[in-house]
Coordinates of C-alpha atoms in Angstrom, one line a residue:
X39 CA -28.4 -0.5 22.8
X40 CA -28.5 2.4 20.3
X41 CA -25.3 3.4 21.5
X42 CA -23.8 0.3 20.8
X43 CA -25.6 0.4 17.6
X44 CA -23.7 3.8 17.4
X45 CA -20.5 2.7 18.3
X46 CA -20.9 -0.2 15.3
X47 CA -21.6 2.1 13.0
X48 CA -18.6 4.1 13.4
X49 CA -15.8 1.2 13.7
X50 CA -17.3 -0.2 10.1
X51 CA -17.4 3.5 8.6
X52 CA -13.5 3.7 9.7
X53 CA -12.8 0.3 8.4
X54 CA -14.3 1.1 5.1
X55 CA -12.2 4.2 5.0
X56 CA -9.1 2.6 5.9
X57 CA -9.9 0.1 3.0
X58 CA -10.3 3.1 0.6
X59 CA -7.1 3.9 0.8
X60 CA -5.7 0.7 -0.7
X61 CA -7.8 -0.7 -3.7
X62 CA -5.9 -3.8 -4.1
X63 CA -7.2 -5.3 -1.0
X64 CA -10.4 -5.7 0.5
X65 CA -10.2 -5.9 4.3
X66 CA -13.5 -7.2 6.5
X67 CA -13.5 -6.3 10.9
X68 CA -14.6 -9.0 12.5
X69 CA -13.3 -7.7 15.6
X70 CA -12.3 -4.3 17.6
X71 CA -11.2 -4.5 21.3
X72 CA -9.9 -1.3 22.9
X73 CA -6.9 -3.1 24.5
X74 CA -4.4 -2.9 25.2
X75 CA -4.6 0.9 26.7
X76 CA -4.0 3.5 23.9
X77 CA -4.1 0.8 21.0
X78 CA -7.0 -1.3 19.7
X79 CA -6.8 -4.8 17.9
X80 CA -8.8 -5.7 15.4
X81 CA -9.3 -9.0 13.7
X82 CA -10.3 -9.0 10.1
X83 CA -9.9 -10.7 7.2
X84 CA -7.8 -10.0 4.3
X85 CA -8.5 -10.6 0.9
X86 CA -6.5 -10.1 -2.9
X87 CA -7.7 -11.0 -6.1
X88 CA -5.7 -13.8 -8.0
X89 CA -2.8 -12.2 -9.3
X90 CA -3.4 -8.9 -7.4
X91 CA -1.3 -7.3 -4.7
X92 CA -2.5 -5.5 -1.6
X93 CA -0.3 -2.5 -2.4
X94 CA 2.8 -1.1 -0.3
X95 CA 1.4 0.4 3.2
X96 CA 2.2 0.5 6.5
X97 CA 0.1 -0.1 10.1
X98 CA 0.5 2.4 13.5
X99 CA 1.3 -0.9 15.5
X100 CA 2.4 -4.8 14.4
X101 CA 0.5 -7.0 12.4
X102 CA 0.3 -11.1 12.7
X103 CA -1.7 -13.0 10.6
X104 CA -2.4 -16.7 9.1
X105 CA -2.9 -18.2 5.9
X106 CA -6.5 -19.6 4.6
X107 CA -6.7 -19.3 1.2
X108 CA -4.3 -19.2 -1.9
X109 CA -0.4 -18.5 -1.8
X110 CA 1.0 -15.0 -1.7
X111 CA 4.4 -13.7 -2.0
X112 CA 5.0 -11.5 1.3
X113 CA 7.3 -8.5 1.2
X114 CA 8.6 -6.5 4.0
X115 CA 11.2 -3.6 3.9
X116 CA 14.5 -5.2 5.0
X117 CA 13.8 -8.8 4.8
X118 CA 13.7 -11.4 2.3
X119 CA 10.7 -12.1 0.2
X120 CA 8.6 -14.7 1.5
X121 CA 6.1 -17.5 -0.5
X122 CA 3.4 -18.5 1.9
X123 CA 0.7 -20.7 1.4
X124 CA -2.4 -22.3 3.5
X125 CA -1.8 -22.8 6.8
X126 CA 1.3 -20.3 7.1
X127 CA 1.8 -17.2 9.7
X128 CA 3.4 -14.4 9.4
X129 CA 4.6 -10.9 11.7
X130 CA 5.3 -7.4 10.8
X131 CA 6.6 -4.9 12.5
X132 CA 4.9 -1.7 13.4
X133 CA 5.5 1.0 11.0
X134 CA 7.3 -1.5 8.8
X135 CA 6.7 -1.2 5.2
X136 CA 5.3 -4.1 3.5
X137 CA 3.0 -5.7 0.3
X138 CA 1.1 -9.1 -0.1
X139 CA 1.0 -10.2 -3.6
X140 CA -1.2 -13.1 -4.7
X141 CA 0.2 -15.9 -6.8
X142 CA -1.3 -18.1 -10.1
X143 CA -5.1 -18.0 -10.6
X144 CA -6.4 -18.1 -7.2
X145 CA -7.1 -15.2 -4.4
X146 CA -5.4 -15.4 -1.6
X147 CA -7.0 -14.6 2.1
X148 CA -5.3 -14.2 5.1
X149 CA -6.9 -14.0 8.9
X150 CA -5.1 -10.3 10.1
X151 CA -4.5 -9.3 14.2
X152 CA -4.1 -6.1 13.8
X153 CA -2.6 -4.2 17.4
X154 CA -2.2 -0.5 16.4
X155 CA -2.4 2.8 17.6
X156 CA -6.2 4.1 18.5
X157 CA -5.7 7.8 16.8
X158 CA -4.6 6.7 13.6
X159 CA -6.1 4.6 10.8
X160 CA -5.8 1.2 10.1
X161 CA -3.2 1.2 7.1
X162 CA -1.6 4.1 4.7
X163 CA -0.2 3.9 1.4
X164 CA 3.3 4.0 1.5
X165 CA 5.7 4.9 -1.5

């Protein structure tokens, strides 16, 4: 038991940390499963402020996600901008980088599966 307690801990203290690194969005774990070998995915959910943006950064492994709140204007390096709204899903490519913007007065939130490298943190800032 404590070292489960333990392990809990430490996944939310590096969640916290990876969410440090990118003010404009708030991220929350809901899940961590050490699979497949090497990586982990992690479930969370997403969240910008109305009118906000989550800030250009990059994952160590792809990202998929869906739509439950608000409307946001996706951009990834090397594609066209995307509008998506409630009920929308989305994919980006590992290493691929990319910035969520939220549109009119209302937040958006978004439910993130996150399959990344193990040794590396969640997101960095990218220029």
């Amino acid at each position: 038991m404590l070292k489960k307690t333990l392990l809990a801990l430490v996944f939310t203290g590096l969640a916290v940390a990876a969410v440090a690194q990118q003010p404009g969005i708030k991220r929350t774990p809901l899940q961590k499963v050490e699979f497949p070998d090497g990586y982990n995915t992690i479930t969370a959910i997403a969240e910008v402020p109305a009118g906000g943006s989550a800030g250009r950064h990059t994952h160590p492994g792809i990202e998929t996600g869906y739509v439950l709140e608000g409307e946001l204007s996706l951009l990834i390096d090397g594609q066209p901008e995307k509008t998506l709204k409630a009920g929308d899903s989305y994919q980006i490519p590992a290493g691929v980088v990319h910035d969520a913007k939220a549109h009119g007065d209302k937040a958006m939130k978004v439910l993130g599966v996150y399959v990344v490298d193990k040794t590396k943190p969640l997101a960095s800032p990218a220029p």
